[in-house]
Amino acid sequence: MQQRTHFWLVAGLMTLVVLPVLTLTPWLIWRYRDRGGADYEPRWAFSRGWEIALWGGPTLVVAILAALLWVNTTRLDPYAPLVSEADPLRVQAIGYDWKWLFIYPELGIASVDRLAFPAGQPLEIELTSATVMQSLFVPALGSQIYAMGGMSTWLHLEADAPGRFKGENSQYNGKGFHMQKFEAIAMNEAAFEGWARNAATKPALDAAALDALNREGVASDLAHALDRQGNEILFGSMPVDLFARVMSETAKGPMASRHMDADR
């Protein structure tokens, strides 16, 4: 909502510059059109008022835009924790080709391409990539942030009411990136607790599942490889240090070596 307000403020200020140009251009074309070959001999003169208007207006707009951008860039920094009376729910997101793994470290569960969280509670997401650079984006909740191998980035979001929102990888990173979609679901507290309890009953994210997760393919390919039914892939447990291990492995470059060997 704050980003939308910022957008319309910027659009309104830019209209002060653009509208006169769009309005005066047709008038100037008509006013100084060819009228049968008569010579046009303007009487040039310096006008201090016109100089101030022509240069002062755009300068003032640019100054206001710069101040507005500075303030809102700081205030809407995706790294900055959201102010709330509720403690944030911590989630770790790992980007794969072409799916997202969401880990809930305090709950000991994980899901693929489904980010569930309570409405009205801040969501603190730590991101990395198991492959190339990716970008996690939930347009309805605002902000996007990049996920890169060997390092972590942060994103703070919150939904003020229950709802389902589309999420995606907005960074071009290969032939299947356009299918790398996920669903962000804001639930009431009771529904989220029930979802978490159900996830805890699912099979563990073991070595075989990790191997399938690392293969190129979307979530439906993973479900087929794991012989899972339905469109929700949940894991009841996982290695405690999975996020840190993925960061460490990608920092050493095993994915780059693997792709180089495949190319050979």
Coordinates of N, CA, C and O in Angstrom, one line a residue, residues 94-99 129-131 205-217 222 242 245-246 249-250 255 258-259:
I94 N 15.2 -21.1 -0.3 CA 16.3 -21.6 -1.2 C 15.7 -21.7 -2.6 O 14.7 -22.4 -2.8
G95 N 16.3 -21.0 -3.5 CA 15.9 -21.1 -4.9 C 16.6 -22.3 -5.6 O 17.8 -22.4 -5.6
Y96 N 15.8 -23.1 -6.3 CA 16.3 -24.2 -7.1 C 15.9 -24.0 -8.5 O 15.1 -23.1 -8.8
D97 N 16.3 -24.8 -9.4 CA 15.8 -24.8 -10.8 C 14.7 -25.8 -11.0 O 14.9 -27.0 -11.0
W98 N 13.4 -25.4 -11.1 CA 12.9 -24.1 -11.0 C 11.7 -24.1 -10.0 O 10.6 -24.3 -10.3
K99 N 12.1 -24.1 -8.7 CA 11.2 -24.2 -7.6 C 11.8 -23.5 -6.4 O 13.0 -23.3 -6.3
S129 N 20.4 -19.1 -2.9 CA 20.1 -19.9 -4.1 C 21.1 -21.1 -4.2 O 22.2 -21.0 -3.8
A130 N 20.5 -22.2 -4.6 CA 21.3 -23.4 -4.7 C 21.9 -23.5 -6.1 O 22.7 -24.4 -6.4
T131 N 21.5 -22.5 -7.0 CA 22.0 -22.5 -8.4 C 22.4 -21.1 -8.7 O 23.3 -20.5 -8.1
L205 N 12.8 -34.6 4.7 CA 13.6 -34.2 3.6 C 15.0 -34.9 3.7 O 15.9 -34.3 4.2
D206 N 15.0 -36.1 3.2 CA 16.2 -36.9 3.4 C 17.1 -36.8 2.1 O 16.9 -35.9 1.3
A207 N 18.2 -37.6 2.1 CA 19.2 -37.5 1.0 C 18.5 -37.7 -0.4 O 18.8 -37.0 -1.4
A208 N 17.6 -38.7 -0.5 CA 16.9 -39.0 -1.7 C 16.1 -37.8 -2.2 O 16.1 -37.4 -3.4
A209 N 15.4 -37.2 -1.2 CA 14.5 -36.0 -1.6 C 15.4 -34.8 -2.0 O 15.1 -34.1 -2.9
L210 N 16.5 -34.7 -1.3 CA 17.4 -33.6 -1.6 C 18.0 -33.7 -3.0 O 18.1 -32.8 -3.8
D211 N 18.3 -35.0 -3.4 CA 18.8 -35.2 -4.7 C 17.8 -34.9 -5.8 O 18.1 -34.3 -6.8
A212 N 16.5 -35.3 -5.5 CA 15.4 -34.9 -6.4 C 15.2 -33.4 -6.5 O 14.9 -32.9 -7.6
L213 N 15.3 -32.8 -5.4 CA 15.2 -31.3 -5.3 C 16.2 -30.6 -6.1 O 15.9 -29.6 -6.7
N214 N 17.4 -31.1 -6.2 CA 18.5 -30.5 -6.9 C 18.4 -30.7 -8.4 O 19.1 -30.0 -9.2
R215 N 17.5 -31.6 -8.9 CA 17.4 -31.8 -10.3 C 16.6 -30.7 -10.9 O 15.7 -30.1 -10.3
E216 N 16.9 -30.3 -12.2 CA 16.1 -29.3 -12.9 C 14.7 -29.8 -13.1 O 14.5 -31.0 -13.4
G217 N 13.7 -28.9 -12.8 CA 12.3 -29.3 -13.0 C 11.5 -28.5 -12.1 O 12.0 -27.9 -11.1
L222 N 9.1 -32.7 -9.3 CA 9.6 -33.2 -8.0 C 8.5 -34.1 -7.3 O 8.9 -35.2 -6.8
L242 N 20.7 -27.2 6.8 CA 20.5 -27.3 5.4 C 20.8 -25.9 4.7 O 21.5 -25.8 3.7
R245 N 24.4 -25.1 4.8 CA 25.1 -26.0 3.9 C 25.0 -25.7 2.5 O 26.0 -25.7 1.7
V246 N 23.8 -25.3 2.1 CA 23.6 -24.8 0.7 C 24.5 -23.6 0.4 O 25.1 -23.5 -0.7
E249 N 28.1 -24.7 0.1 CA 28.4 -25.5 -1.1 C 28.5 -24.6 -2.3 O 29.3 -24.7 -3.2
T250 N 27.5 -23.7 -2.4 CA 27.5 -22.8 -3.6 C 28.6 -21.8 -3.6 O 29.1 -21.4 -4.6
M255 N 28.1 -26.1 -8.1 CA 27.2 -26.1 -9.2 C 27.8 -25.7 -10.5 O 27.6 -26.2 -11.5
R258 N 29.7 -28.6 -11.8 CA 28.8 -29.6 -12.3 C 28.3 -29.2 -13.7 O 28.3 -30.0 -14.6
H259 N 28.0 -27.9 -13.9 CA 27.5 -27.5 -15.2 C 28.6 -27.5 -16.2 O 28.4 -27.8 -17.4

